[in-house]
Tab-separated table of N, CA and C in Angstrom:
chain	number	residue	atom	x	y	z
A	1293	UNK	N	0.829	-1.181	0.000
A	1293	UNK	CA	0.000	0.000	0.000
A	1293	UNK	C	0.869	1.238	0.000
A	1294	UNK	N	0.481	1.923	-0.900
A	1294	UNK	CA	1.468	3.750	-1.010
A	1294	UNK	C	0.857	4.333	-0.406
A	1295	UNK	N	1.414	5.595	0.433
A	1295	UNK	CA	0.836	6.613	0.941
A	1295	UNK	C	1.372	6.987	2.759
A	1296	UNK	N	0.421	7.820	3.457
A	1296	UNK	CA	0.770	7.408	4.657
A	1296	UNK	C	-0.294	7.833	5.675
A	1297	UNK	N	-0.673	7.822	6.791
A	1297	UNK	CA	-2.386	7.847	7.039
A	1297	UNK	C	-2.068	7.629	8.850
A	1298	UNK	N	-3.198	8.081	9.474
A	1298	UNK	CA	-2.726	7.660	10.815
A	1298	UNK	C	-4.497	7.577	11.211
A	1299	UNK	N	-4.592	6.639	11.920
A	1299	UNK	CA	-6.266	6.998	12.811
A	1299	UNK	C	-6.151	7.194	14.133
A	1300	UNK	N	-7.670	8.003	14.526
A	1300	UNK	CA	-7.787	7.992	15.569
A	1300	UNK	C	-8.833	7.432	16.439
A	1301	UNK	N	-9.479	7.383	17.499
A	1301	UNK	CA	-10.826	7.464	17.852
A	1301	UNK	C	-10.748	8.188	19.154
A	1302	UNK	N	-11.892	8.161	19.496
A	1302	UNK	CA	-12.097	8.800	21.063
A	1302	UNK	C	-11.132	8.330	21.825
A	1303	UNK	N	-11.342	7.139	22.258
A	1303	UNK	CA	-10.622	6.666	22.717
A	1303	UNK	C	-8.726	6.989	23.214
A	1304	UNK	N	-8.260	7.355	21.892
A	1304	UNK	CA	-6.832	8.148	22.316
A	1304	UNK	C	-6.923	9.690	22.864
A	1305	UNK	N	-8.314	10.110	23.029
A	1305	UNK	CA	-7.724	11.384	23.603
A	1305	UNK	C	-9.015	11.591	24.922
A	1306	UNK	N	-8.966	10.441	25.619
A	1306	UNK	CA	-9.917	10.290	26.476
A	1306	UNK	C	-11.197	10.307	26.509
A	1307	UNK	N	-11.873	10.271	25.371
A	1307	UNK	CA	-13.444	10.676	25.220
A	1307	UNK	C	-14.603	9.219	25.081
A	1308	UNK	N	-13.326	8.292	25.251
A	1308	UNK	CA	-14.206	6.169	25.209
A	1308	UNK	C	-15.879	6.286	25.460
A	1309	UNK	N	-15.245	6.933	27.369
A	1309	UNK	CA	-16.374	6.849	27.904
A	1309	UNK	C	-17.712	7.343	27.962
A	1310	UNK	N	-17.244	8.806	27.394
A	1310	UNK	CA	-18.104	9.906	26.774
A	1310	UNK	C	-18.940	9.289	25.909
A	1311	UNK	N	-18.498	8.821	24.809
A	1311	UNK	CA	-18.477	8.468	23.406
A	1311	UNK	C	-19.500	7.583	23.464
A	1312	UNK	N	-19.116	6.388	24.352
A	1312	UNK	CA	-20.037	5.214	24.497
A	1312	UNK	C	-21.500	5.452	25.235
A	1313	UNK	N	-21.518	6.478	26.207
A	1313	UNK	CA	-22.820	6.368	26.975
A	1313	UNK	C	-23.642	7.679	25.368
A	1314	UNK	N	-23.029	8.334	24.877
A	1314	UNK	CA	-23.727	8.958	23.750
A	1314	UNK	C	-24.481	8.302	22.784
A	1315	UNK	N	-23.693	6.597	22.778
A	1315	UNK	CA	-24.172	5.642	21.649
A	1315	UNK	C	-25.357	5.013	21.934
A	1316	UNK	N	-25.658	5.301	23.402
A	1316	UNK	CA	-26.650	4.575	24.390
A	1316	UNK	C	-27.880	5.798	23.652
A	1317	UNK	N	-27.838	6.766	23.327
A	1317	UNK	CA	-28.997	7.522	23.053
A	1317	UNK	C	-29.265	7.018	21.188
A	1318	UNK	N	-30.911	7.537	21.044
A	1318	UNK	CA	-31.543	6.962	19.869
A	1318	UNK	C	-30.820	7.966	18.955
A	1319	UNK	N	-30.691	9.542	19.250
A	1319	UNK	CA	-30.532	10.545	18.576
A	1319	UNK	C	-28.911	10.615	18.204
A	1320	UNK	N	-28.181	9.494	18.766
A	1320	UNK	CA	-26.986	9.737	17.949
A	1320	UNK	C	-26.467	9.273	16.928
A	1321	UNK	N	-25.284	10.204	16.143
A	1321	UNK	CA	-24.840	9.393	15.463
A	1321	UNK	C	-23.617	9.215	14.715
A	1322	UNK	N	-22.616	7.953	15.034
A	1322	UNK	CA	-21.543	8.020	15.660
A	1322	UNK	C	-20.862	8.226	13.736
A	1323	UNK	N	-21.600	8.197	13.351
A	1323	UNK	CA	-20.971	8.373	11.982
A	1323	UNK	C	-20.283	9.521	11.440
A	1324	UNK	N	-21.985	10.544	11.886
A	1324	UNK	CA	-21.678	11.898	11.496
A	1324	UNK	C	-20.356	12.699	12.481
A	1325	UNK	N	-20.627	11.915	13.853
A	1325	UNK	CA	-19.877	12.997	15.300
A	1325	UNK	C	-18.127	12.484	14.626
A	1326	UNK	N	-17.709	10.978	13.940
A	1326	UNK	CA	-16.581	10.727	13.104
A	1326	UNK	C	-16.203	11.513	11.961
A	1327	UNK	N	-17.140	12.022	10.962
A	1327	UNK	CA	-17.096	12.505	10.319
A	1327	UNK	C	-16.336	14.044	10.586
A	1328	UNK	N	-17.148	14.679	11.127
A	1328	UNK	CA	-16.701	15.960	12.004
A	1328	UNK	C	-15.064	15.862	12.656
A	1329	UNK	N	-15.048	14.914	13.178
A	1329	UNK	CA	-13.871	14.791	13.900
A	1329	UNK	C	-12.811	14.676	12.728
A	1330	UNK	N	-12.958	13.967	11.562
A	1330	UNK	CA	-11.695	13.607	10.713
A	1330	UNK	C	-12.007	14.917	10.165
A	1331	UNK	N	-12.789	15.839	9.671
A	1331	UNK	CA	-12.749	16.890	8.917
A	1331	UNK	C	-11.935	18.211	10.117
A	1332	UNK	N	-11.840	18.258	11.399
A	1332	UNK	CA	-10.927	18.780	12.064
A	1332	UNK	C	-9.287	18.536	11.951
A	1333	UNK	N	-9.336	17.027	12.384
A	1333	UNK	CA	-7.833	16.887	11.653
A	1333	UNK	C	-7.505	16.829	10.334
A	1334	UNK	N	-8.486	16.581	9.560
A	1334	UNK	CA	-7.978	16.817	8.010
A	1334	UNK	C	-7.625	18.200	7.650
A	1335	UNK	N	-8.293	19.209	8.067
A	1335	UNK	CA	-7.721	21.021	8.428
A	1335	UNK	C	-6.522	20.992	8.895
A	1336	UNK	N	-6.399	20.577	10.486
A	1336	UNK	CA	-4.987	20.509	10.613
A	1336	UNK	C	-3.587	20.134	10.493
A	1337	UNK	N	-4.054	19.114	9.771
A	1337	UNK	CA	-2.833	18.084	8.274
A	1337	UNK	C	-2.588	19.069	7.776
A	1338	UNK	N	-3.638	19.908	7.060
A	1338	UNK	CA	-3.233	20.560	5.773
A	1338	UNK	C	-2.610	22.040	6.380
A	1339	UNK	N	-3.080	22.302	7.682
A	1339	UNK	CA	-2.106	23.475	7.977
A	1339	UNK	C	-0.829	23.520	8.249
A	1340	UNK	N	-0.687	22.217	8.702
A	1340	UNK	CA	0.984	22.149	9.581
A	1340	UNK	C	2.349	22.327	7.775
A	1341	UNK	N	1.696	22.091	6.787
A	1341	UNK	CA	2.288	22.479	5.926
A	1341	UNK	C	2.831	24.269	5.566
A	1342	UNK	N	1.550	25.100	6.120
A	1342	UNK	CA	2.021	26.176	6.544
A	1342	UNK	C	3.217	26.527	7.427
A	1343	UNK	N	2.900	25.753	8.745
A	1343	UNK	CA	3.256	25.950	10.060
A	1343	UNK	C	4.779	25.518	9.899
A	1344	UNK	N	4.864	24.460	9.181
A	1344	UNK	CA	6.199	23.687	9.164
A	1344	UNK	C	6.248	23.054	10.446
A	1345	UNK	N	5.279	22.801	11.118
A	1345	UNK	CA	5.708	21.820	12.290
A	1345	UNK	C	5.066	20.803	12.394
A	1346	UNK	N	5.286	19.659	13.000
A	1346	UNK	CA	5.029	18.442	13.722
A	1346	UNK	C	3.734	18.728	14.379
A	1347	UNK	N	2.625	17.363	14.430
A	1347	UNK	CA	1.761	17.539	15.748
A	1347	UNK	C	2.361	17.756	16.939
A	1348	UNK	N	3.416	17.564	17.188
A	1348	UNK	CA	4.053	17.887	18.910
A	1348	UNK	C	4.978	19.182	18.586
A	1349	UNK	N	4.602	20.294	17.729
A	1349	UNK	CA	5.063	21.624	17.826
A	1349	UNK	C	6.488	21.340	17.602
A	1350	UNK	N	7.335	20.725	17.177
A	1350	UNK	CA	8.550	20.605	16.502
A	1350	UNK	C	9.090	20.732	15.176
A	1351	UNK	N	9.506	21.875	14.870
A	1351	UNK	CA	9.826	22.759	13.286
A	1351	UNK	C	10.486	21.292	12.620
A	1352	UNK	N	10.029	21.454	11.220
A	1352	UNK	CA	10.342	20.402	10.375
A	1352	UNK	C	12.029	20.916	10.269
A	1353	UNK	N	12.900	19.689	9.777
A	1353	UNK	CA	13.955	19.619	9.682
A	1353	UNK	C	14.274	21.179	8.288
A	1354	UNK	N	15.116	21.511	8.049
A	1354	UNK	CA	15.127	22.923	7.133
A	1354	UNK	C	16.076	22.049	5.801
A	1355	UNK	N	16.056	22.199	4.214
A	1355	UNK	CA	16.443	21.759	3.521
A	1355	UNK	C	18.113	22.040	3.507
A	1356	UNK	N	18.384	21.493	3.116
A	1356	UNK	CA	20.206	21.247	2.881
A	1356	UNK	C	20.266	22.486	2.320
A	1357	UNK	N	21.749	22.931	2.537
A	1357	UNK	CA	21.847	23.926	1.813
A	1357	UNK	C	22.175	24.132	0.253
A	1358	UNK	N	22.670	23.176	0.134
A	1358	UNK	CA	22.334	22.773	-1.741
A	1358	UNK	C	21.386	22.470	-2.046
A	1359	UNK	N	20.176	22.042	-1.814
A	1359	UNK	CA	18.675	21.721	-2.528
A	1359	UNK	C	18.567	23.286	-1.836
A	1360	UNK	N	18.328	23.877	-1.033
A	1360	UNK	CA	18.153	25.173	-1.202
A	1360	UNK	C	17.951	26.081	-1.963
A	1361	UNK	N	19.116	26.391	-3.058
A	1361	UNK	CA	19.984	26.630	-4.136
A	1361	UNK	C	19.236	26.646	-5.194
A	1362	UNK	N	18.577	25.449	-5.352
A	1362	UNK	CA	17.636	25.102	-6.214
A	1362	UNK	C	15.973	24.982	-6.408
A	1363	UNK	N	16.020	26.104	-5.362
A	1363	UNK	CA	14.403	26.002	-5.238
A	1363	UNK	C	14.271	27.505	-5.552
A	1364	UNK	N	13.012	27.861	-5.902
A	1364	UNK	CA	11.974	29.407	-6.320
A	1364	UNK	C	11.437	29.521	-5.117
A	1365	UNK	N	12.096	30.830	-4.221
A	1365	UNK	CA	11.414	30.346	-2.769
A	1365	UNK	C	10.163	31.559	-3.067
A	1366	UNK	N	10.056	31.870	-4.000
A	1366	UNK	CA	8.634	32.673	-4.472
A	1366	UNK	C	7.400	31.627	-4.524
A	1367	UNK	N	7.730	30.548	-4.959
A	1367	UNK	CA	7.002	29.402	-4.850
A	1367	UNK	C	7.246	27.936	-4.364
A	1368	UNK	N	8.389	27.869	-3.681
A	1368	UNK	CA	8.615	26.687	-3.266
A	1368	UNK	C	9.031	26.817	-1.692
A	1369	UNK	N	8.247	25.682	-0.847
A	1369	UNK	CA	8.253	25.729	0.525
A	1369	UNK	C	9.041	24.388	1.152
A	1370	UNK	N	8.921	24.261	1.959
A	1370	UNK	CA	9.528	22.917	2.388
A	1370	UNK	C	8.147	22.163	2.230
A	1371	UNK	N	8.444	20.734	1.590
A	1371	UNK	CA	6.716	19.787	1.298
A	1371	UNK	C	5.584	20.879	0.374
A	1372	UNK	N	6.190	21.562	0.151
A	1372	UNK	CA	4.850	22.802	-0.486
A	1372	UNK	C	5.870	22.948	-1.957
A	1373	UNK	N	5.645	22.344	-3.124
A	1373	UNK	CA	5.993	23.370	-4.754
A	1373	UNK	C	4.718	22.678	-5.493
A	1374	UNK	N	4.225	22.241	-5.672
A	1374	UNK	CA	2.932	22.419	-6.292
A	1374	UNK	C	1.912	22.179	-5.040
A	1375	UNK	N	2.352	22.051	-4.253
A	1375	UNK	CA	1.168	21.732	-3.361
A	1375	UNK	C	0.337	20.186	-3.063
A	1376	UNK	N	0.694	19.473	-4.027
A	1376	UNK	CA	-0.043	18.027	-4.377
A	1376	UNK	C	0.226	17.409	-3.005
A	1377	UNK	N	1.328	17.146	-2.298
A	1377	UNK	CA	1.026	16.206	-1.102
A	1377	UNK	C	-0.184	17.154	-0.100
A	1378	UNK	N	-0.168	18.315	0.132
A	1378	UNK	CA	-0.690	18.714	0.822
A	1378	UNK	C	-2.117	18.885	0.783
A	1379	UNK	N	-2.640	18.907	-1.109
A	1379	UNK	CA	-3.552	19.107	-1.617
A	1379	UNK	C	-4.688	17.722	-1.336
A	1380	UNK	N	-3.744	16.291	-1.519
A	1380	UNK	CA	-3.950	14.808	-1.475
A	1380	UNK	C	-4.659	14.371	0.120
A	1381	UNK	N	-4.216	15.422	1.190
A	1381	UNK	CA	-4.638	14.963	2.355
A	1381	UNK	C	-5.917	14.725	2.576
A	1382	UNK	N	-6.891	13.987	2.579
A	1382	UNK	CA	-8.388	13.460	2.882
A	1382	UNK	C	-8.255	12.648	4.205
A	1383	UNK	N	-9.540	12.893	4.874
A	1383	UNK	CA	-9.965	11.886	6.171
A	1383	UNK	C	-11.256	11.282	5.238
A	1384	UNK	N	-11.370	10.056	6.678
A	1384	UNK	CA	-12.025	8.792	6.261
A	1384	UNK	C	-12.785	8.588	7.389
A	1385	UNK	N	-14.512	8.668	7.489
A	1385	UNK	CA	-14.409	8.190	8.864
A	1385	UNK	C	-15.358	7.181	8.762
A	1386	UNK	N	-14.964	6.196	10.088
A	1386	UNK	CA	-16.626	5.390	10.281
A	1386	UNK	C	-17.464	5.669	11.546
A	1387	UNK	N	-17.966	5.315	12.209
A	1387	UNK	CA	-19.186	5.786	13.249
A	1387	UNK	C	-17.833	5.177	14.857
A	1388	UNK	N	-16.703	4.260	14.204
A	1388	UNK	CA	-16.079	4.594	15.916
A	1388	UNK	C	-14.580	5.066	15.540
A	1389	UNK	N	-14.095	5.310	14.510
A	1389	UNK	CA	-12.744	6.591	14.014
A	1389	UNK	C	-12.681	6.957	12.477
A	1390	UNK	N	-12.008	7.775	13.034
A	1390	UNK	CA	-11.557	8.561	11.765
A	1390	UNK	C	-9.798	8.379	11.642
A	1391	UNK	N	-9.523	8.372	10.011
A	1391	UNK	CA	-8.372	8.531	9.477
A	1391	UNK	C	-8.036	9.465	8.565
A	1392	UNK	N	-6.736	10.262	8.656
A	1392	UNK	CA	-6.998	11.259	8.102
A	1392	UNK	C	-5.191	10.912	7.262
A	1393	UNK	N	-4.853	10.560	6.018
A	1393	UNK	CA	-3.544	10.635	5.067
A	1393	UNK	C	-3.070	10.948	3.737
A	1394	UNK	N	-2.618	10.211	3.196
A	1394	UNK	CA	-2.420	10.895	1.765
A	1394	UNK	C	-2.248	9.725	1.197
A	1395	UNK	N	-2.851	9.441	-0.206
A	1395	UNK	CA	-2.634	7.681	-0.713
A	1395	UNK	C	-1.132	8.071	-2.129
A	1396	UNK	N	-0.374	9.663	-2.381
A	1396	UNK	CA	0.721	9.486	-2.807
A	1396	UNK	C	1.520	8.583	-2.419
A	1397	UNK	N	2.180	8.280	-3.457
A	1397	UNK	CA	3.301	7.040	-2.918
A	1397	UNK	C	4.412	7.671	-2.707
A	1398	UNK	N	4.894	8.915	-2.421
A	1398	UNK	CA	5.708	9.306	-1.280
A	1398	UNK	C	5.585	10.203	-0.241
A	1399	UNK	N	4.104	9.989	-0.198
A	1399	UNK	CA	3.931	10.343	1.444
A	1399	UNK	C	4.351	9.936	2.722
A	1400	UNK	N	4.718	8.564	2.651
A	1400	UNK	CA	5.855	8.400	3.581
A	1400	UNK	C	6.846	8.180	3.994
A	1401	UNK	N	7.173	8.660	2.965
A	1401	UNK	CA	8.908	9.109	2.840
A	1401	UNK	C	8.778	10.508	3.845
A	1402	UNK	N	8.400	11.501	3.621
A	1402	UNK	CA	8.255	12.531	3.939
A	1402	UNK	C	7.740	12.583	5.493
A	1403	UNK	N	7.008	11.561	5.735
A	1403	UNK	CA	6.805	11.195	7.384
A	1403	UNK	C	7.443	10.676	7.855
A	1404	UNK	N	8.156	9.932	7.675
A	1404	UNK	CA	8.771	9.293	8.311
A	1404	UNK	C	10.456	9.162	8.214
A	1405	UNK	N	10.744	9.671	6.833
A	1405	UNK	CA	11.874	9.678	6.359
A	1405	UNK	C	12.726	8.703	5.837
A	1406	UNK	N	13.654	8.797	5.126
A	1406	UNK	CA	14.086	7.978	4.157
A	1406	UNK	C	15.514	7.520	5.018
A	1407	UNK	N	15.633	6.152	4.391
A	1407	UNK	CA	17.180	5.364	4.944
A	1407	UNK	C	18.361	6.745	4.318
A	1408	UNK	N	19.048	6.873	5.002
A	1408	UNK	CA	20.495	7.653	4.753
A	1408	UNK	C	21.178	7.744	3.748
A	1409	UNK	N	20.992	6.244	3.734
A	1409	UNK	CA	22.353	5.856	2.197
A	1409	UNK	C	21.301	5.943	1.166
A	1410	UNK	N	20.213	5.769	1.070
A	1410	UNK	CA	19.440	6.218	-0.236
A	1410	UNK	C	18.954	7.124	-0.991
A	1411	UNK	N	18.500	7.684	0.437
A	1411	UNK	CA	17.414	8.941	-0.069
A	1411	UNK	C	17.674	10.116	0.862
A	1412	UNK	N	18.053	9.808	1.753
A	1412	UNK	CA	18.842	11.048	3.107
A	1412	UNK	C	17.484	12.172	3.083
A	1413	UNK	N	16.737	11.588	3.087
A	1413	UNK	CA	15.123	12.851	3.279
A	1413	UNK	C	14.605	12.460	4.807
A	1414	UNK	N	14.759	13.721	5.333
A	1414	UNK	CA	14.884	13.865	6.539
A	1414	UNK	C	13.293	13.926	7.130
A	1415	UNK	N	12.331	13.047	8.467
A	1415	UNK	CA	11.382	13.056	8.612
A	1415	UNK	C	10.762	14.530	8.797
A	1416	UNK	N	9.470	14.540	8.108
A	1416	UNK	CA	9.009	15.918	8.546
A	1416	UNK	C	7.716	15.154	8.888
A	1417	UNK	N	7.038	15.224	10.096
A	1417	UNK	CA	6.160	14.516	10.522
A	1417	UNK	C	5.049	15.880	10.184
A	1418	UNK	N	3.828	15.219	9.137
A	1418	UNK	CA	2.203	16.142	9.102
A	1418	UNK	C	1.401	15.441	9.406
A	1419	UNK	N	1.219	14.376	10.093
A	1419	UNK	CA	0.078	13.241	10.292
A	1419	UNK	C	0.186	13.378	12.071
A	1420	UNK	N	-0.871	13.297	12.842
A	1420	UNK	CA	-0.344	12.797	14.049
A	1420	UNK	C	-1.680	13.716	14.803
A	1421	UNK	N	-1.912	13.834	16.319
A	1421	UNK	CA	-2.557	14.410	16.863
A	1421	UNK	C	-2.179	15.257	17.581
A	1422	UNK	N	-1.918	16.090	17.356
A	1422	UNK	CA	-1.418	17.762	18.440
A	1422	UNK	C	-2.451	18.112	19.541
A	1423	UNK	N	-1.496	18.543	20.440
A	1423	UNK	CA	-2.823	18.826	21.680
A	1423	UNK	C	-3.652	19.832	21.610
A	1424	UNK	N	-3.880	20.770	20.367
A	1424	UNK	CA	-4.879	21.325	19.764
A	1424	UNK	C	-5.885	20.560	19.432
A	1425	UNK	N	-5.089	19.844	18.465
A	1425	UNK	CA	-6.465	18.774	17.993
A	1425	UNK	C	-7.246	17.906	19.225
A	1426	UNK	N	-6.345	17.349	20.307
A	1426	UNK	CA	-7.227	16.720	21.277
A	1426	UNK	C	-8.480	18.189	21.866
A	1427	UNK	N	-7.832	18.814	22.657
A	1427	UNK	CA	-8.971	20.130	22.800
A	1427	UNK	C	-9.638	20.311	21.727
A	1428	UNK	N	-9.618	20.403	20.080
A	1428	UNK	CA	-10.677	20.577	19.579
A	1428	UNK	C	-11.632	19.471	19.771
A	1429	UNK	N	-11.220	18.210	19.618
A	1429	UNK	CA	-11.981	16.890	19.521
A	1429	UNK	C	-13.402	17.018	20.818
A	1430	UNK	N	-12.413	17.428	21.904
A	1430	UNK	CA	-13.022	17.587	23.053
A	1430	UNK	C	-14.182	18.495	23.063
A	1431	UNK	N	-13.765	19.712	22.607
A	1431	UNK	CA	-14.602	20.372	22.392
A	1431	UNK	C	-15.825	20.369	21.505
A	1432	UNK	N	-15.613	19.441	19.672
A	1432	UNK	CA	-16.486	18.414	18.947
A	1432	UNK	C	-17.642	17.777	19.686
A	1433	UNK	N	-17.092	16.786	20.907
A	1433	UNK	CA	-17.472	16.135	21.552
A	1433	UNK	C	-18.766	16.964	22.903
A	1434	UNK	N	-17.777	18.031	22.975
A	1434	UNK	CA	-18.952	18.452	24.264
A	1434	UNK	C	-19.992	19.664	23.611
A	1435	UNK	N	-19.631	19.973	22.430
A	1435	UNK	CA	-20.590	20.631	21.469
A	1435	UNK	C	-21.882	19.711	20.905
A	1436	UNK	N	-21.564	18.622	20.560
A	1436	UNK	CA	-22.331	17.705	20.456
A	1436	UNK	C	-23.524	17.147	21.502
A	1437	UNK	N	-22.793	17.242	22.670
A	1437	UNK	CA	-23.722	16.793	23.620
A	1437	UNK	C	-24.424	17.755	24.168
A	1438	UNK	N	-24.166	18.817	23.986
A	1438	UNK	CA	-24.995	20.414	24.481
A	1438	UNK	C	-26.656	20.185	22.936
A	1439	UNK	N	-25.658	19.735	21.766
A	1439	UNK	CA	-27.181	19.939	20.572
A	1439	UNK	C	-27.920	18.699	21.038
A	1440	UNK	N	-27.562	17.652	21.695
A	1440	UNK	CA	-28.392	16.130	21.567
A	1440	UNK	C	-29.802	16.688	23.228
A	1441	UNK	N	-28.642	17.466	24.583
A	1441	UNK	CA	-29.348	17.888	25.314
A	1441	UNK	C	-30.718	19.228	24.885
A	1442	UNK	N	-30.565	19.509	24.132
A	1442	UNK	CA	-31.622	20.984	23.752
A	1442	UNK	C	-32.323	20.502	22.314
């Protein structure tokens, strides 16, 4: 399989229990409250390309200074010259997670990074959950239960 993708559910950012007594009501529905949730981190995939950082707030590695050299920095960013990996990012959800990656076949090169002697492309991690995203989720989550109460 090409590409590179990460999931989540409630569950990793404490919300199991939440989650489950919500499933107990007629009016929910765990599809749409997934849905919502991957379309949050699918936003924040596509920003950290701005940001240049990691879900854990750590600046992506900076290009060599010879590929440097060779870039239009009028239009070329680090992971950003046409935009296509960043453009490729889609979430996926079902009613108990969401996944949010890119199905390019060198998207994870770029996450994870390449062996030394081959490709020497240094990890720039855009997939992952930042503790923004848990507080938004949270917040998803307790927004939700304020519309199911009224």
């Amino acid at each position: 399989m090409s590409g590179a993708s990460f999931s989540t559910s409630f569950e990793a950012v404490g919300l199991d229990e939440a989650v489950a007594k919500l499933m107990r009501l007629e009016a929910f529905d765990g599809a749409q409250l997934m849905d919502e949730a991957g379309a949050i981190l699918e936003s924040s995939t596509r920003g950290r390309f701005d940001t240049k950082l990691s879900p854990e707030g750590e600046a992506w590695v900076p290009w060599s200074e010879a590929y440097d050299n060779t870039r239009n920095h009028g239009a070329h960013s680090i992971l950003v010259a046409g935009g296509w990996l960043r453009d490729s990012i889609q979430s996926y959800a079902t009613g108990t997670q969401a996944e949010v990656g890119s199905n390019l076949v060198y998207a994870a090169i770029h996450q994870f990074g390449g062996d030394p002697e081959e490709s020497n492309i240094p990890a720039r991690p855009y997939l992952g959950l930042s503790s923004e995203d848990e507080e938004d989720l949270h917040d998803l989550v307790g927004s939700y239960i304020e519309e199911l109460l009224h």
